[in-house]
């Protein structure tokens, strides 16, 4: 160890101050003893009791005086050196630094010298260009009722079964002599289960190298977009569309081309027009239940869009976030089951069970998945393989399938009940089209009833209702919201619609 | 619905084929009934039994013949339309398309037409420039012993306490009439707990707006680097260094300046030299136990580096991944406790309990955290707030603190045991410096014993030992590895060192 600094004068005095009274350690405090010594020494410097260039007592002597362990003193001195208050001089001991730390006297335990609420980082960093809030502030009021944008009812989910599996595996792992190997693409068990699950539920044929487990559909979108888009790329999305996906594309610097989505879904002819004008890198598509409008893409347009992708050579990020909820007919199969070499398929188990389950997936050509795995690793190393295994067990036992069958009936009924309730109580206020499936109703309020006002009033009555601004953009004002019906029972629907009536 | 296509001739014939024998639904199959109809119809087209332009039986009639529910037939026809095999004509019925789907006859259930192992995505996407593997392939052999790179022993962790908290909260949430609100910056409870936890354990003063909970330290690094670096930026790292962090910087397009880290840590004078030549955006620093060498940055260099950051105006990403494991002295306080407006502090609970706990954090100036929260949202929306609350409970009850105290003794003992064991059995083979803390030993093998060979031989004896290549780069070959000692007990240490001896 090199000691770069030496006292300039020889007349430094070893302090034999009454440190036993000056530095008092309160063992009741949760602050570590050595930090209390640090606090004490700094206070003594600040108060002028000890001064620049002064020599500190040796660690043994200080320990004796302050009646603390010598190790505590060593730790305190090290810290004081690190902070710049003390300087260690080989074979001489510790001296108060001649140049006290920048900013003068630091007071430990006073937040003003630490990170503070309004603090600013000194160097420059990226300010992401967005003025959008994910949620209005009224969300913070801790409402007793929420209109979510399409969550399942986690109260109905077989979480006890999932947790039983989880705990069993956790215990196994802990008594096991075998080390746990965590795999970045997701647990082998879940990926194996998914090869048959994807085939059986949605006609997607995929091998292990085609599947990546992620921390939710959002991460799949983020990763897919990061690989497909560069600054200046063009991506097509539906309008109105999924704002959070659009935030990703904006963040990546892509140009977003918004194509109107009508009651048959996104307009294929306008997509073709855009392809004539721009080199399209990707299309972000939600064919099954377009977000936010819940519309299902018509078979003709599905076919046409696949042809356009082929002709103009771009990939489709197919977001199938709430596959499995279909009330009047069987679900359509994903585009991924038809044109796998054009489609990056994105899904999630958050809607199948509970939004607290943060497991999603991506299915794509294996060369794409390889890159996606790499990116996923540098973003978060790995997920929770034990939870993934537990989910696989629920799929294999048929519990997930039975659950989905059960809640499909319940959610279908809630959809009908909400539609009837809106027709009855808010006939002249809202308009909507009954969706074939999904977990929400796209509910458009007449312009004479601005959602912003309703949202504000409702928050005072304990109801969170989105003010709809997340769906707006520079040239579109919808005054509409997604009215999640799956997570609320009939009584809750009654209460919610009742509050809305009182807010008009 | 618009029907864009009409049969060109009128002589299409309604098939009254014996569909009851041609299309057989096997209820034992897990494949949905409607998909079996789809499979059957496609097979009939492929076999030439039914042909282009032919009219299909009505859904009612088909249902009667195949003895299935009409809804199943409707779903099957919808699917066949979506895939392009059938065309619906208003008031006329369903016809076999005149243009069969591209690629001719698709065979369902045959993976060759789905995603396959070696498949390629047709359009272009980012190929991340790297030739590095995260783990050597021998990892796949499911070894019975692993030398990890510094994991805690999850067998000792109070996972039962954590899980008790988790289950209790989960049940509460499900019986509760109140909706769950998930917060993207992390659970309020955990962030509140952390304000005092950070102050007590490491002298970091932070308010709520300074804290972001992430999905692990890696995500914190990814987010911090994404905000600090742009394509072409310069970042300084230690050499040898943390390869996974370097992968992030490479992915972001930054120029990585590698500064040698010796036994006092990263060289501050060389950092200063680099600052004279380049405009540095950030320094990635692991002052407490440098990765991979476990060296602690000397107090003088800590102080000097903070001054350089101030002078040359860059931020420091301080990675403190295994704070809390210190065997011979008290831990040093982080730089973040001294210069908060220069430091983005990154930590994790994965090392405190078990690597299966995927909860990390970032502490920084509030304007930086604001952007980080935004980025975290678009990457993964949110984490598992219930698990975060459970962890907070463990911190508040003191269980985490007691656990850390307990394992510090055990891990310190294991460190000593491993060092003695290596000295005894591998004296002329390896060299190492006993670290003051942390969970691993930086173990350098003599060049006459290439780790690549040892790793290969060991894998056949059931031991995973890193081949060390992850630490190498274009101009450095270390023939060294991190020898995690915390997760293996004395018997395991004996077995492991025994196997290494036999591999020489």
XYZ file of C-alpha atoms in Angstrom, chain A residues 14-411:
398
model
C -1.880 13.234 19.102
C -5.186 14.080 20.594
C -5.869 12.686 23.977
C -9.260 14.239 24.098
C -11.941 12.595 26.247
C -13.229 10.539 23.345
C -15.180 8.380 25.783
C -17.572 11.301 26.199
C -17.145 12.880 22.769
C -17.975 9.772 20.817
C -20.882 7.888 22.285
C -22.126 4.690 20.770
C -25.823 4.067 21.273
C -26.347 0.336 20.880
C -30.100 0.839 20.623
C -29.648 2.623 17.323
C -29.844 0.534 14.206
C -27.037 2.574 12.673
C -23.881 0.451 12.786
C -21.464 1.308 15.586
C -18.631 2.195 13.206
C -20.883 4.661 11.404
C -21.696 6.243 14.745
C -17.948 6.717 15.242
C -17.746 8.242 11.765
C -20.640 10.569 12.610
C -18.936 11.529 15.866
C -15.538 12.292 14.328
C -17.074 14.395 11.573
C -19.067 16.311 14.158
C -15.863 16.968 16.130
C -14.166 18.302 12.990
C -17.197 20.388 12.144
C -17.353 21.807 15.653
C -13.667 22.671 15.473
C -12.730 20.334 18.330
C -10.243 18.575 16.080
C -8.695 20.325 13.130
C -6.954 19.929 9.776
C -3.634 18.157 10.139
C -4.389 16.908 13.657
C -3.404 13.366 14.419
C -6.089 10.960 15.547
C -5.600 8.518 18.427
C -4.397 5.083 17.357
C -7.129 2.528 16.773
C -6.259 0.601 19.949
C -6.271 3.701 22.069
C -9.487 5.010 20.553
C -11.130 1.627 21.104
C -10.157 1.705 24.733
C -11.430 5.233 25.249
C -14.721 4.878 23.455
C -15.211 1.382 24.900
C -15.779 -0.228 21.553
C -14.129 -3.057 19.654
C -10.935 -2.125 17.826
C -12.370 -3.544 14.588
C -15.117 -0.958 14.819
C -12.542 1.809 15.020
C -10.612 0.370 12.057
C -13.808 0.281 10.019
C -14.659 3.836 11.046
C -11.178 5.119 10.136
C -11.321 3.332 6.784
C -14.617 4.974 6.077
C -13.295 8.387 7.136
C -10.349 7.877 4.774
C -12.674 6.847 1.959
C -14.733 9.953 2.541
C -11.661 12.112 2.586
C -11.746 13.232 6.241
C -8.700 11.290 7.343
C -5.413 10.414 5.738
C -3.384 7.364 6.723
C 0.373 7.820 6.947
C 2.534 4.715 7.018
C 4.003 4.085 10.471
C 2.605 7.409 11.685
C -1.104 6.873 12.050
C -4.165 8.782 10.994
C -4.380 12.519 10.398
C -7.245 14.864 9.725
C -6.985 15.735 6.045
C -5.684 19.181 5.124
C -8.237 19.392 2.334
C -11.584 18.533 3.774
C -14.092 16.831 1.478
C -15.643 18.934 -1.243
C -18.835 20.654 -0.144
C -17.224 21.314 3.191
C -18.737 19.597 6.165
C -20.955 16.628 5.408
C -23.573 15.772 7.940
C -24.276 12.094 8.104
C -27.816 11.062 8.731
C -29.135 14.200 7.117
C -30.854 13.336 3.847
C -29.969 16.726 2.358
C -26.494 15.363 1.810
C -27.682 12.100 0.262
C -29.988 11.391 -2.600
C -33.009 13.611 -2.201
C -36.449 13.706 -3.732
C -35.781 16.509 -6.152
C -32.135 15.700 -6.747
C -30.493 15.899 -10.136
C -27.788 13.732 -11.612
C -24.868 15.954 -12.517
C -23.873 14.379 -15.805
C -26.062 14.171 -18.874
C -28.319 11.267 -19.711
C -31.117 10.363 -22.047
C -34.399 12.167 -21.473
C -36.893 9.925 -23.186
C -39.221 12.030 -25.253
C -42.656 11.465 -23.906
C -45.265 13.470 -22.157
C -47.467 10.464 -21.601
C -48.388 9.009 -18.278
C -48.997 5.300 -18.020
C -51.716 5.904 -15.479
C -53.491 9.064 -14.443
C -52.593 10.358 -11.026
C -55.990 9.487 -9.628
C -54.659 5.937 -9.546
C -52.765 6.870 -6.433
C -55.907 7.407 -4.387
C -56.197 3.708 -3.586
C -59.714 3.268 -4.912
C -61.978 0.475 -3.739
C -63.192 -0.183 -7.271
C -61.177 -0.185 -10.457
C -62.142 -0.356 -14.073
C -59.036 -2.057 -15.409
C -58.242 -2.343 -19.071
C -58.899 -6.070 -19.261
C -57.489 -8.150 -16.436
C -58.642 -11.612 -15.493
C -60.191 -12.118 -12.066
C -57.288 -13.451 -10.041
C -59.766 -14.298 -7.255
C -60.969 -17.156 -9.455
C -57.525 -18.410 -10.473
C -56.158 -21.671 -9.042
C -53.302 -19.821 -7.381
C -53.293 -22.349 -4.538
C -52.426 -25.088 -7.028
C -49.688 -22.995 -8.571
C -48.299 -22.134 -5.164
C -48.414 -25.766 -4.043
C -46.283 -26.660 -7.039
C -43.999 -23.715 -6.372
C -43.428 -24.534 -2.709
C -42.858 -28.211 -3.425
C -40.164 -27.364 -5.967
C -38.598 -24.779 -3.711
C -38.298 -27.293 -0.892
C -36.942 -29.930 -3.241
C -34.312 -27.526 -4.424
C -33.235 -26.705 -0.913
C -32.888 -30.245 0.356
C -31.383 -31.364 -2.924
C -27.667 -31.915 -3.040
C -27.813 -31.038 -6.686
C -27.155 -27.491 -7.722
C -29.915 -25.608 -9.498
C -29.166 -24.737 -13.070
C -31.090 -21.786 -14.355
C -31.629 -21.448 -18.047
C -31.941 -18.077 -19.690
C -34.379 -19.153 -22.437
C -36.712 -20.351 -19.669
C -37.112 -23.643 -17.851
C -36.701 -26.678 -20.062
C -39.858 -28.191 -18.603
C -42.017 -25.199 -19.507
C -40.591 -24.940 -22.998
C -41.177 -28.632 -23.595
C -44.720 -28.359 -22.301
C -45.282 -25.360 -24.522
C -44.361 -27.162 -27.720
C -47.474 -29.307 -27.311
C -49.533 -26.603 -25.590
C -49.011 -24.198 -28.485
C -49.910 -26.895 -31.009
C -53.025 -27.993 -29.164
C -54.411 -24.613 -28.265
C -53.484 -22.556 -31.307
C -52.116 -24.746 -34.046
C -48.592 -23.369 -33.675
C -45.914 -25.923 -34.446
C -42.717 -25.034 -32.655
C -39.621 -26.828 -31.476
C -37.578 -25.953 -28.396
C -35.216 -23.596 -30.258
C -38.235 -21.538 -31.341
C -39.400 -20.668 -27.843
C -38.186 -18.028 -25.436
C -39.834 -17.555 -22.044
C -39.858 -13.926 -20.971
C -40.953 -11.892 -18.008
C -44.265 -11.060 -19.688
C -45.627 -10.118 -23.092
C -44.229 -6.601 -22.730
C -40.681 -7.898 -22.545
C -41.318 -10.004 -25.640
C -42.458 -6.903 -27.508
C -39.459 -4.938 -26.252
C -37.006 -7.622 -27.334
C -38.641 -8.272 -30.701
C -38.774 -4.557 -31.493
C -35.167 -4.048 -30.378
C -34.067 -6.662 -32.893
C -36.307 -5.536 -35.766
C -36.057 -1.765 -35.472
C -33.274 0.759 -35.635
C -33.327 4.504 -35.294
C -35.238 5.717 -38.365
C -36.924 2.388 -39.158
C -40.602 2.333 -40.074
C -43.122 0.276 -38.176
C -46.843 0.031 -38.840
C -49.310 -0.076 -35.951
C -53.085 0.102 -35.662
C -54.799 3.351 -34.660
C -56.110 3.487 -31.995
C -53.453 1.151 -30.739
C -51.531 -0.220 -27.819
C -49.813 2.794 -26.308
C -47.173 0.888 -24.342
C -45.970 -0.908 -27.472
C -45.867 2.453 -29.235
C -43.716 3.826 -26.402
C -41.214 1.037 -27.096
C -41.095 1.853 -30.810
C -40.710 5.572 -30.028
C -37.926 4.845 -27.550
C -36.091 2.848 -30.199
C -36.297 5.824 -32.534
C -38.597 4.207 -35.084
C -41.088 6.104 -37.218
C -44.557 4.914 -36.317
C -47.064 4.681 -39.150
C -50.564 4.591 -37.697
C -53.116 2.790 -39.850
C -56.779 3.078 -38.862
C -58.303 -0.051 -37.391
C -62.026 -0.256 -38.116
C -64.538 -2.924 -37.153
C -62.746 -5.504 -39.300
C -59.384 -4.648 -37.787
C -56.445 -2.804 -39.288
C -56.960 -1.685 -42.910
C -54.894 -3.870 -45.236
C -55.144 -1.568 -48.239
C -53.715 1.323 -46.254
C -50.890 -0.962 -45.148
C -50.159 -1.643 -48.795
C -50.152 2.102 -49.533
C -47.673 2.673 -46.709
C -45.454 -0.083 -48.090
C -45.352 1.709 -51.414
C -44.076 4.866 -49.743
C -41.756 3.538 -47.050
C -39.479 0.597 -46.391
C -41.357 -1.114 -43.612
C -39.339 -3.095 -41.075
C -42.213 -4.498 -39.090
C -45.924 -4.534 -38.479
C -47.199 -4.691 -34.915
C -50.483 -6.531 -35.118
C -53.047 -7.737 -32.573
C -55.280 -9.769 -34.878
C -57.312 -11.601 -32.296
C -58.652 -8.777 -30.162
C -57.155 -5.517 -31.351
C -56.096 -3.273 -28.496
C -57.902 -1.156 -27.424
C -60.966 -1.743 -29.607
C -61.147 -5.572 -29.141
C -62.022 -6.009 -32.837
C -61.060 -9.293 -34.521
C -59.177 -8.974 -37.784
C -61.340 -10.345 -40.599
C -60.156 -13.523 -42.345
C -59.832 -11.663 -45.647
C -57.561 -9.034 -44.135
C -55.488 -11.623 -42.305
C -54.803 -13.335 -45.559
C -54.154 -10.084 -47.372
C -51.781 -8.781 -44.695
C -49.724 -11.973 -44.819
C -49.415 -11.533 -48.576
C -48.349 -7.906 -48.176
C -45.714 -8.897 -45.613
C -44.398 -11.438 -48.088
C -44.397 -8.998 -50.977
C -42.790 -6.096 -49.098
C -40.550 -8.274 -46.972
C -41.259 -7.266 -43.403
C -41.928 -9.181 -40.198
C -45.083 -9.198 -38.150
C -44.999 -8.956 -34.372
C -48.216 -10.777 -33.579
C -49.400 -9.857 -30.102
C -51.931 -12.407 -28.914
C -52.184 -11.141 -25.377
C -55.571 -12.582 -24.465
C -55.876 -15.697 -26.560
C -58.192 -18.185 -24.949
C -61.042 -15.849 -24.085
C -63.689 -16.241 -26.750
C -67.367 -16.400 -25.909
C -69.447 -16.772 -29.071
C -67.202 -18.881 -31.267
C -63.930 -20.731 -31.220
C -60.857 -18.517 -31.299
C -59.142 -17.895 -34.603
C -55.742 -19.429 -34.946
C -52.816 -17.000 -34.909
C -51.045 -15.846 -38.051
C -48.042 -17.595 -36.559
C -49.701 -20.910 -37.315
C -49.828 -20.015 -40.997
C -46.691 -18.063 -41.821
C -44.113 -18.809 -39.145
C -41.216 -17.397 -41.115
C -42.829 -13.955 -41.143
C -44.247 -13.880 -37.661
C -42.805 -13.270 -34.208
C -45.548 -14.518 -31.952
C -45.961 -12.926 -28.524
C -48.141 -14.220 -25.713
C -48.496 -14.271 -21.965
C -49.821 -16.271 -19.051
C -50.696 -13.095 -17.153
C -54.183 -13.083 -18.632
C -54.682 -16.828 -18.255
C -54.299 -16.761 -14.483
C -53.480 -13.498 -12.811
C -51.596 -10.377 -13.788
C -49.264 -11.175 -10.892
C -47.927 -14.094 -12.962
C -45.108 -12.452 -14.851
C -44.475 -15.134 -17.457
C -44.754 -14.470 -21.148
C -43.240 -15.988 -24.239
C -42.043 -15.394 -27.752
C -42.204 -17.916 -30.582
C -40.246 -17.302 -33.769
C -37.728 -18.690 -36.201
C -34.774 -20.145 -34.335
C -32.184 -17.676 -35.647
C -34.337 -14.848 -34.327
C -34.897 -16.571 -30.979
C -31.126 -17.017 -30.617
C -30.634 -13.259 -30.742
C -33.646 -12.719 -28.513
C -32.179 -15.038 -25.865
C -28.958 -13.076 -25.958
C -30.805 -9.803 -25.500
C -32.952 -11.222 -22.733
C -29.819 -12.321 -20.895
C -28.229 -8.908 -20.954
C -31.496 -7.347 -19.825
C -32.220 -9.569 -16.863
C -30.037 -12.691 -16.982
C -32.921 -15.063 -16.326
C -36.397 -15.467 -14.966
C -37.828 -17.508 -12.145
C -37.352 -21.048 -13.421
C -39.095 -22.555 -10.399
C -42.249 -20.574 -11.118
C -41.935 -21.555 -14.764
C -41.721 -25.237 -13.823
C -44.749 -24.830 -11.583
C -46.742 -23.307 -14.425
C -45.695 -26.197 -16.655
C -47.112 -28.600 -14.063
C -50.431 -26.751 -14.119
C -50.573 -26.992 -17.896
C -49.696 -30.684 -17.919
C -52.183 -31.602 -15.212
C -54.937 -29.938 -17.230
C -55.655 -27.513 -14.377
C -54.939 -24.494 -16.536
C -57.235 -25.779 -19.277
C -60.039 -26.470 -16.809
C -59.594 -23.041 -15.279
C -59.797 -21.342 -18.675
C -62.928 -23.318 -19.529
C -64.533 -22.292 -16.259
C -63.702 -18.594 -16.462
C -64.709 -18.399 -20.118
C -68.262 -19.065 -18.997
C -68.038 -16.586 -16.144
C -66.340 -13.856 -18.164
